[in-house]
PDB file of C-alpha atoms in Angstrom:
ATOM      1  CA  UNK R 516       4.449  81.358-117.360  1.00  0.00           C
ATOM      2  CA  UNK R 517       3.037  81.504-114.146  1.00  0.00           C
ATOM      3  CA  UNK R 518       4.982  81.310-110.548  1.00  0.00           C
ATOM      4  CA  UNK R 519       2.559  78.417-109.597  1.00  0.00           C
ATOM      5  CA  UNK R 520       3.602  76.151-112.139  1.00  0.00           C
ATOM      6  CA  UNK R 521       7.335  75.988-111.635  1.00  0.00           C
ATOM      7  CA  UNK R 522       8.299  73.317-108.930  1.00  0.00           C
ATOM      8  CA  UNK R 523      12.024  72.729-107.508  1.00  0.00           C
ATOM      9  CA  UNK R 524      12.866  69.957-106.420  1.00  0.00           C
ATOM     10  CA  UNK R 525      16.179  67.933-105.456  1.00  0.00           C
ATOM     11  CA  UNK R 526      15.496  65.500-108.718  1.00  0.00           C
ATOM     12  CA  UNK R 527      16.314  68.444-110.473  1.00  0.00           C
ATOM     13  CA  UNK R 528      19.755  69.061-109.731  1.00  0.00           C
ATOM     14  CA  UNK R 529      21.060  66.053-111.169  1.00  0.00           C
ATOM     15  CA  UNK R 530      19.187  67.583-114.708  1.00  0.00           C
ATOM     16  CA  UNK R 531      21.786  68.027-116.984  1.00  0.00           C
ATOM     17  CA  UNK R 532      20.901  71.187-119.219  1.00  0.00           C
ATOM     18  CA  UNK R 533      21.499  70.768-122.775  1.00  0.00           C
ATOM     19  CA  UNK R 534      20.979  74.408-122.962  1.00  0.00           C
ATOM     20  CA  UNK R 535      24.408  76.929-122.406  1.00  0.00           C
ATOM     21  CA  UNK R 536      24.451  80.178-121.812  1.00  0.00           C
ATOM     22  CA  UNK R 537      26.404  83.459-121.487  1.00  0.00           C
ATOM     23  CA  UNK R 538      25.682  85.577-118.488  1.00  0.00           C
ATOM     24  CA  UNK R 539      23.811  88.158-120.221  1.00  0.00           C
ATOM     25  CA  UNK R 540      21.678  86.003-122.794  1.00  0.00           C
ATOM     26  CA  UNK R 541      21.027  84.059-119.198  1.00  0.00           C
ATOM     27  CA  UNK R 542      20.137  87.674-118.401  1.00  0.00           C
ATOM     28  CA  UNK R 543      17.696  88.259-120.779  1.00  0.00           C
ATOM     29  CA  UNK R 544      15.607  84.570-121.290  1.00  0.00           C
ATOM     30  CA  UNK R 545      14.901  84.158-117.118  1.00  0.00           C
ATOM     31  CA  UNK R 546      13.454  88.617-118.011  1.00  0.00           C
ATOM     32  CA  UNK R 547      11.656  86.804-120.917  1.00  0.00           C
ATOM     33  CA  UNK R 548      10.256  83.975-118.061  1.00  0.00           C
ATOM     34  CA  UNK R 549      11.792  80.397-120.076  1.00  0.00           C
ATOM     35  CA  UNK R 550      11.491  78.134-118.624  1.00  0.00           C
ATOM     36  CA  UNK R 551      14.767  76.501-119.850  1.00  0.00           C
ATOM     37  CA  UNK R 552      16.998  79.413-119.062  1.00  0.00           C
ATOM     38  CA  UNK R 553      14.989  79.253-114.985  1.00  0.00           C
ATOM     39  CA  UNK R 554      16.181  75.526-115.275  1.00  0.00           C
ATOM     40  CA  UNK R 555      19.434  76.553-116.323  1.00  0.00           C
ATOM     41  CA  UNK R 556      19.829  79.007-113.500  1.00  0.00           C
ATOM     42  CA  UNK R 557      18.706  76.706-110.840  1.00  0.00           C
ATOM     43  CA  UNK R 558      20.724  73.088-112.281  1.00  0.00           C
ATOM     44  CA  UNK R 559      24.248  75.373-112.322  1.00  0.00           C
ATOM     45  CA  UNK R 560      23.722  77.705-108.903  1.00  0.00           C
ATOM     46  CA  UNK R 561      21.626  76.157-106.255  1.00  0.00           C
ATOM     47  CA  UNK R 562      24.299  73.523-104.235  1.00  0.00           C
ATOM     48  CA  UNK R 563      26.522  77.146-104.039  1.00  0.00           C
ATOM     49  CA  UNK R 564      23.810  78.681-102.647  1.00  0.00           C
ATOM     50  CA  UNK R 565      22.340  76.388-100.387  1.00  0.00           C
ATOM     51  CA  UNK R 566      25.705  75.729 -99.480  1.00  0.00           C
ATOM     52  CA  UNK R 567      25.839  79.530 -98.146  1.00  0.00           C
ATOM     53  CA  UNK R 568      21.899  79.036 -96.998  1.00  0.00           C
ATOM     54  CA  UNK R 569      22.794  76.463 -94.790  1.00  0.00           C
ATOM     55  CA  UNK R 570      26.221  77.686 -93.882  1.00  0.00           C
ATOM     56  CA  UNK R 571      24.045  79.876 -92.118  1.00  0.00           C
ATOM     57  CA  UNK R 572      21.037  78.307 -91.007  1.00  0.00           C
ATOM     58  CA  UNK R 573      23.181  74.321 -90.274  1.00  0.00           C
ATOM     59  CA  UNK R 574      19.468  72.814 -90.590  1.00  0.00           C
ATOM     60  CA  UNK R 575      19.914  71.528 -94.107  1.00  0.00           C
ATOM     61  CA  UNK R 576      15.639  70.773 -94.508  1.00  0.00           C
ATOM     62  CA  UNK R 577      15.112  75.347 -93.137  1.00  0.00           C
ATOM     63  CA  UNK R 578      18.031  75.115 -95.392  1.00  0.00           C
ATOM     64  CA  UNK R 579      16.700  73.491 -98.508  1.00  0.00           C
ATOM     65  CA  UNK R 580      12.992  75.740 -97.609  1.00  0.00           C
ATOM     66  CA  UNK R 581      15.054  78.628 -97.708  1.00  0.00           C
ATOM     67  CA  UNK R 582      16.587  77.198-101.073  1.00  0.00           C
ATOM     68  CA  UNK R 583      13.144  77.158-102.793  1.00  0.00           C
ATOM     69  CA  UNK R 584      12.534  80.460-101.561  1.00  0.00           C
ATOM     70  CA  UNK R 585      15.090  81.877-102.007  1.00  0.00           C
ATOM     71  CA  UNK R 586      14.796  81.026-106.153  1.00  0.00           C
ATOM     72  CA  UNK R 587      11.132  81.550-106.557  1.00  0.00           C
ATOM     73  CA  UNK R 588      11.659  85.452-105.200  1.00  0.00           C
ATOM     74  CA  UNK R 589      14.996  85.745-107.848  1.00  0.00           C
ATOM     75  CA  UNK R 590      11.924  83.968-110.321  1.00  0.00           C
ATOM     76  CA  UNK R 591       9.337  86.687-108.816  1.00  0.00           C
ATOM     77  CA  UNK R 592      11.759  90.039-109.489  1.00  0.00           C
ATOM     78  CA  UNK R 593      14.205  89.295-111.943  1.00  0.00           C
ATOM     79  CA  UNK R 594      12.895  91.924-113.663  1.00  0.00           C
ATOM     80  CA  UNK R 595      14.627  94.670-111.008  1.00  0.00           C
ATOM     81  CA  UNK R 596      17.836  92.704-111.856  1.00  0.00           C
ATOM     82  CA  UNK R 597      20.104  95.488-113.096  1.00  0.00           C
ATOM     83  CA  UNK R 598      23.954  93.743-114.676  1.00  0.00           C
ATOM     84  CA  UNK R 599      25.278  97.989-114.836  1.00  0.00           C
ATOM     85  CA  UNK R 600      24.854  97.435-110.751  1.00  0.00           C
ATOM     86  CA  UNK R 601      26.470  93.704-110.329  1.00  0.00           C
ATOM     87  CA  UNK R 602      26.889  90.239-111.639  1.00  0.00           C
ATOM     88  CA  UNK R 603      23.768  87.864-111.738  1.00  0.00           C
ATOM     89  CA  UNK R 604      25.609  84.904-109.767  1.00  0.00           C
ATOM     90  CA  UNK R 605      25.618  88.434-106.829  1.00  0.00           C
ATOM     91  CA  UNK R 606      22.458  89.470-106.982  1.00  0.00           C
ATOM     92  CA  UNK R 607      21.100  85.643-106.602  1.00  0.00           C
ATOM     93  CA  UNK R 608      23.476  85.237-103.904  1.00  0.00           C
ATOM     94  CA  UNK R 609      22.618  88.249-101.900  1.00  0.00           C
ATOM     95  CA  UNK R 610      18.416  87.085-101.829  1.00  0.00           C
ATOM     96  CA  UNK R 611      19.934  84.040-100.742  1.00  0.00           C
ATOM     97  CA  UNK R 612      22.003  85.156 -98.360  1.00  0.00           C
ATOM     98  CA  UNK R 613      19.709  87.336 -96.802  1.00  0.00           C
ATOM     99  CA  UNK R 614      16.683  84.713 -96.614  1.00  0.00           C
ATOM    100  CA  UNK R 615      18.932  82.398 -94.398  1.00  0.00           C
ATOM    101  CA  UNK R 616      19.278  85.517 -92.468  1.00  0.00           C
ATOM    102  CA  UNK R 617      16.051  86.163 -92.151  1.00  0.00           C
ATOM    103  CA  UNK R 618      15.085  82.884 -91.412  1.00  0.00           C
ATOM    104  CA  UNK R 619      17.240  82.143 -88.637  1.00  0.00           C
ATOM    105  CA  UNK R 620      15.676  86.091 -86.720  1.00  0.00           C
ATOM    106  CA  UNK R 621      12.924  84.331 -87.528  1.00  0.00           C
ATOM    107  CA  UNK R 622      13.557  81.654 -85.080  1.00  0.00           C
ATOM    108  CA  UNK R 623      14.936  83.873 -82.726  1.00  0.00           C
ATOM    109  CA  UNK R 624      18.004  83.158 -82.893  1.00  0.00           C
ATOM    110  CA  UNK R 625      21.324  85.291 -85.215  1.00  0.00           C
ATOM    111  CA  UNK R 626      23.230  83.610 -87.740  1.00  0.00           C
ATOM    112  CA  UNK R 627      25.671  80.567 -86.943  1.00  0.00           C
ATOM    113  CA  UNK R 628      29.323  81.246 -86.579  1.00  0.00           C
ATOM    114  CA  UNK R 629      31.574  78.720 -86.481  1.00  0.00           C
ATOM    115  CA  UNK R 630      35.469  78.926 -85.649  1.00  0.00           C
ATOM    116  CA  UNK R 631      37.057  81.805 -87.619  1.00  0.00           C
ATOM    117  CA  UNK R 632      40.225  79.774 -88.269  1.00  0.00           C
ATOM    118  CA  UNK R 633      38.286  76.905 -89.774  1.00  0.00           C
ATOM    119  CA  UNK R 634      35.804  78.530 -91.424  1.00  0.00           C
ATOM    120  CA  UNK R 635      34.872  76.539 -95.158  1.00  0.00           C
ATOM    121  CA  UNK R 636      32.891  76.856 -97.642  1.00  0.00           C
ATOM    122  CA  UNK R 637      31.831  73.566 -98.916  1.00  0.00           C
ATOM    123  CA  UNK R 638      31.512  72.967-103.191  1.00  0.00           C
ATOM    124  CA  UNK R 639      28.242  70.830-104.400  1.00  0.00           C
ATOM    125  CA  UNK R 640      30.294  68.264-106.940  1.00  0.00           C
ATOM    126  CA  UNK R 641      27.809  67.596-109.490  1.00  0.00           C
ATOM    127  CA  UNK R 642      28.391  71.529-110.237  1.00  0.00           C
ATOM    128  CA  UNK R 643      28.599  71.360-113.647  1.00  0.00           C
ATOM    129  CA  UNK R 644      31.846  72.761-115.420  1.00  0.00           C
ATOM    130  CA  UNK R 645      30.237  75.744-117.515  1.00  0.00           C
ATOM    131  CA  UNK R 646      29.638  77.567-114.810  1.00  0.00           C
ATOM    132  CA  UNK R 647      32.202  80.167-114.496  1.00  0.00           C
ATOM    133  CA  UNK R 648      32.012  80.864-110.772  1.00  0.00           C
ATOM    134  CA  UNK R 649      31.798  78.792-108.545  1.00  0.00           C
ATOM    135  CA  UNK R 650      31.644  79.080-104.895  1.00  0.00           C
ATOM    136  CA  UNK R 651      35.487  76.917-104.377  1.00  0.00           C
ATOM    137  CA  UNK R 652      36.721  79.417-106.672  1.00  0.00           C
ATOM    138  CA  UNK R 653      34.673  82.494-105.586  1.00  0.00           C
ATOM    139  CA  UNK R 654      36.767  81.332-101.392  1.00  0.00           C
ATOM    140  CA  UNK R 655      39.533  81.379-103.168  1.00  0.00           C
ATOM    141  CA  UNK R 656      39.697  84.601-104.039  1.00  0.00           C
ATOM    142  CA  UNK R 657      38.199  85.845-101.001  1.00  0.00           C
ATOM    143  CA  UNK R 658      41.052  83.951 -99.813  1.00  0.00           C
ATOM    144  CA  UNK R 659      43.779  86.292-101.292  1.00  0.00           C
ATOM    145  CA  UNK R 660      42.314  89.297 -99.617  1.00  0.00           C
ATOM    146  CA  UNK R 661      44.059  91.169 -96.834  1.00  0.00           C
ATOM    147  CA  UNK R 662      43.202  88.764 -93.273  1.00  0.00           C
ATOM    148  CA  UNK R 663      41.396  92.152 -91.874  1.00  0.00           C
ATOM    149  CA  UNK R 664      38.881  92.208 -95.468  1.00  0.00           C
ATOM    150  CA  UNK R 665      39.299  88.390 -95.951  1.00  0.00           C
ATOM    151  CA  UNK R 666      36.954  87.738 -92.840  1.00  0.00           C
ATOM    152  CA  UNK R 667      33.907  90.482 -92.884  1.00  0.00           C
ATOM    153  CA  UNK R 668      33.838  88.804 -96.118  1.00  0.00           C
ATOM    154  CA  UNK R 669      33.252  85.668 -94.645  1.00  0.00           C
ATOM    155  CA  UNK R 670      31.205  86.876 -92.224  1.00  0.00           C
ATOM    156  CA  UNK R 671      28.812  89.520 -94.544  1.00  0.00           C
ATOM    157  CA  UNK R 672      29.183  87.593 -97.223  1.00  0.00           C
ATOM    158  CA  UNK R 673      28.796  83.573 -96.233  1.00  0.00           C
ATOM    159  CA  UNK R 674      27.718  83.595 -93.436  1.00  0.00           C
ATOM    160  CA  UNK R 675      25.421  85.588 -92.953  1.00  0.00           C
ATOM    161  CA  UNK R 676      26.002  88.498 -90.376  1.00  0.00           C
ATOM    162  CA  UNK R 677      25.077  91.601 -90.871  1.00  0.00           C
ATOM    163  CA  UNK R 678      27.502  95.269 -90.121  1.00  0.00           C
ATOM    164  CA  UNK R 679      26.623  95.988 -86.882  1.00  0.00           C
ATOM    165  CA  UNK R 680      26.970  91.876 -85.093  1.00  0.00           C
ATOM    166  CA  UNK R 681      30.391  91.853 -87.682  1.00  0.00           C
ATOM    167  CA  UNK R 682      31.623  95.064 -85.848  1.00  0.00           C
ATOM    168  CA  UNK R 683      29.544  93.624 -82.241  1.00  0.00           C
ATOM    169  CA  UNK R 684      31.269  89.590 -82.552  1.00  0.00           C
ATOM    170  CA  UNK R 685      35.296  91.460 -83.459  1.00  0.00           C
ATOM    171  CA  UNK R 686      34.650  94.698 -81.676  1.00  0.00           C
ATOM    172  CA  UNK R 687      35.363  97.159 -84.358  1.00  0.00           C
ATOM    173  CA  UNK R 688      33.999  99.998 -84.806  1.00  0.00           C
ATOM    174  CA  UNK R 689      30.710  99.604 -87.474  1.00  0.00           C
ATOM    175  CA  UNK R 690      32.498 102.450 -89.396  1.00  0.00           C
ATOM    176  CA  UNK R 691      35.343 100.113 -89.627  1.00  0.00           C
ATOM    177  CA  UNK R 692      33.918  97.272 -90.436  1.00  0.00           C
ATOM    178  CA  UNK R 693      31.794  99.493 -93.202  1.00  0.00           C
ATOM    179  CA  UNK R 694      34.719 101.321 -95.362  1.00  0.00           C
ATOM    180  CA  UNK R 695      37.187  97.671 -95.026  1.00  0.00           C
ATOM    181  CA  UNK R 696      34.163  95.799 -96.426  1.00  0.00           C
ATOM    182  CA  UNK R 697      33.626  98.427 -99.145  1.00  0.00           C
ATOM    183  CA  UNK R 698      37.306  98.908-100.385  1.00  0.00           C
ATOM    184  CA  UNK R 699      37.204  94.292-100.339  1.00  0.00           C
ATOM    185  CA  UNK R 700      34.645  94.357-102.871  1.00  0.00           C
ATOM    186  CA  UNK R 701      36.572  97.292-104.363  1.00  0.00           C
ATOM    187  CA  UNK R 702      39.242  94.513-105.345  1.00  0.00           C
ATOM    188  CA  UNK R 703      37.026  92.078-105.705  1.00  0.00           C
ATOM    189  CA  UNK R 704      35.489  93.567-108.224  1.00  0.00           C
ATOM    190  CA  UNK R 705      38.515  93.281-110.663  1.00  0.00           C
ATOM    191  CA  UNK R 706      38.153  89.894-110.608  1.00  0.00           C
ATOM    192  CA  UNK R 707      34.821  89.019-112.094  1.00  0.00           C
ATOM    193  CA  UNK R 708      34.608  92.448-114.109  1.00  0.00           C
ATOM    194  CA  UNK R 709      33.053  90.552-117.571  1.00  0.00           C
TER     195      UNK R 709
END
């Protein structure tokens, strides 16, 4: 199906899909460009992605635009997704996060950083029960990390900071930032292993 025929809007969030997919089935259906699979993806992941984008941009209208751009990019690039390199949610999360970072930079500012002690990712209230990985579950798993790793994952993946910006903000060496993030991701991988 041509990308120009696919429209995304807030009403899609309220739709309930009767089709259910495992992650593997969803990836196969997405790669076949099945509209129902893409609608399922949007219905189940847009709330979490919107919260992450909005947290980075602090502008709901711009966040909605970035969310739509992210889903278009996901649709166009789904063939490049490789399940051996990570879960589908991680892949789409990175697309959305990078889109939010790019949007913040286009506006000539760096992504927003809240008070380090008072940050939380909000969970979209209408995310359906069949979604295995919700933003609140991810946040609770991240919260189990050691504090020096947790803050780095939060800044990099929930707030959209680059490694260099984290190094500058926290005044720790760039190599330390990278190694702590790598170690934290290895720990998190245990929880998300299929």
